[in-house]
Amino acid sequence: MQSYLQQALATGLGLDVTFIFSELTLVPTVPAMANLVPLFEASRAEALTAAESRARELLMHLAA
């Protein structure tokens, strides 16, 4: 799926595409995986930080 989106957005529309992923997204809903919640939370925080950073970069690029 990622390669198709990248192809369409980068090649087709000329956009600089960055994919940001969060791991273990089902952990909060699966009781048997409760011990993995800290890993999920760390992954989510990392992904949000990366998204915010990328958004700032894009904003600066568009403002220039």
mmCIF file with all atom_site columns, C-alpha atoms in Angstrom:
data_model
loop_
_atom_site.group_PDB
_atom_site.id
_atom_site.type_symbol
_atom_site.label_atom_id
_atom_site.label_alt_id
_atom_site.label_comp_id
_atom_site.label_asym_id
_atom_site.label_entity_id
_atom_site.label_seq_id
_atom_site.pdbx_PDB_ins_code
_atom_site.Cartn_x
_atom_site.Cartn_y
_atom_site.Cartn_z
_atom_site.occupancy
_atom_site.B_iso_or_equiv
_atom_site.pdbx_formal_charge
_atom_site.auth_seq_id
_atom_site.auth_comp_id
_atom_site.auth_asym_id
_atom_site.auth_atom_id
_atom_site.pdbx_PDB_model_num
ATOM 1  C CA . MET A 1 1  ? 0.000  0.000  0.000  1.00 0.00 ? 1  MET A CA 1
ATOM 2  C CA . GLN A 1 2  ? 2.780  2.418  0.911  1.00 0.00 ? 2  GLN A CA 1
ATOM 3  C CA . SER A 1 3  ? 4.501  2.095  -2.452 1.00 0.00 ? 3  SER A CA 1
ATOM 4  C CA . TYR A 1 4  ? 1.259  2.828  -4.319 1.00 0.00 ? 4  TYR A CA 1
ATOM 5  C CA . LEU A 1 5  ? 0.592  5.944  -2.253 1.00 0.00 ? 5  LEU A CA 1
ATOM 6  C CA . GLN A 1 6  ? 4.161  7.108  -2.637 1.00 0.00 ? 6  GLN A CA 1
ATOM 7  C CA . GLN A 1 7  ? 4.013  6.576  -6.386 1.00 0.00 ? 7  GLN A CA 1
ATOM 8  C CA . ALA A 1 8  ? 0.738  8.462  -6.735 1.00 0.00 ? 8  ALA A CA 1
ATOM 9  C CA . LEU A 1 9  ? 1.632  11.348 -4.460 1.00 0.00 ? 9  LEU A CA 1
ATOM 10 C CA . ALA A 1 10 ? 5.320  11.739 -5.278 1.00 0.00 ? 10 ALA A CA 1
ATOM 11 C CA . THR A 1 11 ? 5.406  10.979 -8.970 1.00 0.00 ? 11 THR A CA 1
ATOM 12 C CA . GLY A 1 12 ? 1.859  11.911 -9.883 1.00 0.00 ? 12 GLY A CA 1
ATOM 13 C CA . LEU A 1 13 ? 1.546  15.107 -7.840 1.00 0.00 ? 13 LEU A CA 1
ATOM 14 C CA . GLY A 1 14 ? 5.194  15.965 -7.245 1.00 0.00 ? 14 GLY A CA 1
ATOM 15 C CA . LEU A 1 15 ? 4.913  15.838 -3.451 1.00 0.00 ? 15 LEU A CA 1
ATOM 16 C CA . ASP A 1 16 ? 7.722  14.953 -1.022 1.00 0.00 ? 16 ASP A CA 1
ATOM 17 C CA . VAL A 1 17 ? 6.139  12.002 0.776  1.00 0.00 ? 17 VAL A CA 1
ATOM 18 C CA . THR A 1 18 ? 7.069  10.899 4.292  1.00 0.00 ? 18 THR A CA 1
ATOM 19 C CA . PHE A 1 19 ? 5.350  7.946  5.966  1.00 0.00 ? 19 PHE A CA 1
ATOM 20 C CA . ILE A 1 20 ? 5.174  7.972  9.759  1.00 0.00 ? 20 ILE A CA 1
ATOM 21 C CA . PHE A 1 21 ? 4.108  4.829  11.584 1.00 0.00 ? 21 PHE A CA 1
ATOM 22 C CA . SER A 1 22 ? 2.963  4.020  15.089 1.00 0.00 ? 22 SER A CA 1
ATOM 23 C CA . GLU A 1 23 ? 3.541  0.449  16.254 1.00 0.00 ? 23 GLU A CA 1
ATOM 24 C CA . LEU A 1 24 ? 1.348  -1.821 18.369 1.00 0.00 ? 24 LEU A CA 1
ATOM 25 C CA . THR A 1 25 ? -1.835 0.146  17.727 1.00 0.00 ? 25 THR A CA 1
ATOM 26 C CA . LEU A 1 26 ? -4.152 -2.663 18.890 1.00 0.00 ? 26 LEU A CA 1
ATOM 27 C CA . VAL A 1 27 ? -2.518 -2.932 22.317 1.00 0.00 ? 27 VAL A CA 1
ATOM 28 C CA . PRO A 1 28 ? -4.968 -0.594 24.110 1.00 0.00 ? 28 PRO A CA 1
ATOM 29 C CA . THR A 1 29 ? -7.928 -2.713 22.997 1.00 0.00 ? 29 THR A CA 1
ATOM 30 C CA . VAL A 1 30 ? -6.531 -6.199 23.682 1.00 0.00 ? 30 VAL A CA 1
ATOM 31 C CA . PRO A 1 31 ? -6.409 -7.078 27.401 1.00 0.00 ? 31 PRO A CA 1
ATOM 32 C CA . ALA A 1 32 ? -3.876 -9.863 26.819 1.00 0.00 ? 32 ALA A CA 1
ATOM 33 C CA . MET A 1 33 ? -1.427 -7.270 25.497 1.00 0.00 ? 33 MET A CA 1
ATOM 34 C CA . ALA A 1 34 ? -1.684 -4.958 28.510 1.00 0.00 ? 34 ALA A CA 1
ATOM 35 C CA . ASN A 1 35 ? 2.003  -5.413 29.303 1.00 0.00 ? 35 ASN A CA 1
ATOM 36 C CA . LEU A 1 36 ? 2.851  -3.786 25.949 1.00 0.00 ? 36 LEU A CA 1
ATOM 37 C CA . VAL A 1 37 ? 1.017  -0.517 26.671 1.00 0.00 ? 37 VAL A CA 1
ATOM 38 C CA . PRO A 1 38 ? 4.244  1.354  27.540 1.00 0.00 ? 38 PRO A CA 1
ATOM 39 C CA . LEU A 1 39 ? 5.764  0.325  24.194 1.00 0.00 ? 39 LEU A CA 1
ATOM 40 C CA . PHE A 1 40 ? 2.614  1.448  22.381 1.00 0.00 ? 40 PHE A CA 1
ATOM 41 C CA . GLU A 1 41 ? 2.623  4.791  24.189 1.00 0.00 ? 41 GLU A CA 1
ATOM 42 C CA . ALA A 1 42 ? 6.295  5.365  23.364 1.00 0.00 ? 42 ALA A CA 1
ATOM 43 C CA . SER A 1 43 ? 5.728  4.477  19.705 1.00 0.00 ? 43 SER A CA 1
ATOM 44 C CA . ARG A 1 44 ? 2.693  6.758  19.525 1.00 0.00 ? 44 ARG A CA 1
ATOM 45 C CA . ALA A 1 45 ? 4.569  9.656  21.122 1.00 0.00 ? 45 ALA A CA 1
ATOM 46 C CA . GLU A 1 46 ? 7.462  9.161  18.713 1.00 0.00 ? 46 GLU A CA 1
ATOM 47 C CA . ALA A 1 47 ? 5.106  9.138  15.722 1.00 0.00 ? 47 ALA A CA 1
ATOM 48 C CA . LEU A 1 48 ? 3.334  12.292 16.917 1.00 0.00 ? 48 LEU A CA 1
ATOM 49 C CA . THR A 1 49 ? 6.663  14.059 17.398 1.00 0.00 ? 49 THR A CA 1
ATOM 50 C CA . ALA A 1 50 ? 7.763  13.029 13.910 1.00 0.00 ? 50 ALA A CA 1
ATOM 51 C CA . ALA A 1 51 ? 4.463  14.239 12.432 1.00 0.00 ? 51 ALA A CA 1
ATOM 52 C CA . GLU A 1 52 ? 4.731  17.596 14.196 1.00 0.00 ? 52 GLU A CA 1
ATOM 53 C CA . SER A 1 53 ? 8.300  18.005 12.996 1.00 0.00 ? 53 SER A CA 1
ATOM 54 C CA . ARG A 1 54 ? 7.359  17.158 9.427  1.00 0.00 ? 54 ARG A CA 1
ATOM 55 C CA . ALA A 1 55 ? 4.395  19.551 9.569  1.00 0.00 ? 55 ALA A CA 1
ATOM 56 C CA . ARG A 1 56 ? 6.700  22.393 10.698 1.00 0.00 ? 56 ARG A CA 1
ATOM 57 C CA . GLU A 1 57 ? 9.117  21.587 7.860  1.00 0.00 ? 57 GLU A CA 1
ATOM 58 C CA . LEU A 1 58 ? 6.262  21.643 5.353  1.00 0.00 ? 58 LEU A CA 1
ATOM 59 C CA . LEU A 1 59 ? 4.908  24.913 6.726  1.00 0.00 ? 59 LEU A CA 1
ATOM 60 C CA . MET A 1 60 ? 8.326  26.558 6.425  1.00 0.00 ? 60 MET A CA 1
ATOM 61 C CA . HIS A 1 61 ? 8.674  25.235 2.874  1.00 0.00 ? 61 HIS A CA 1
ATOM 62 C CA . LEU A 1 62 ? 5.258  26.558 1.874  1.00 0.00 ? 62 LEU A CA 1
ATOM 63 C CA . ALA A 1 63 ? 5.856  29.930 3.532  1.00 0.00 ? 63 ALA A CA 1
ATOM 64 C CA . ALA A 1 64 ? 9.122  30.462 1.622  1.00 0.00 ? 64 ALA A CA 1
#
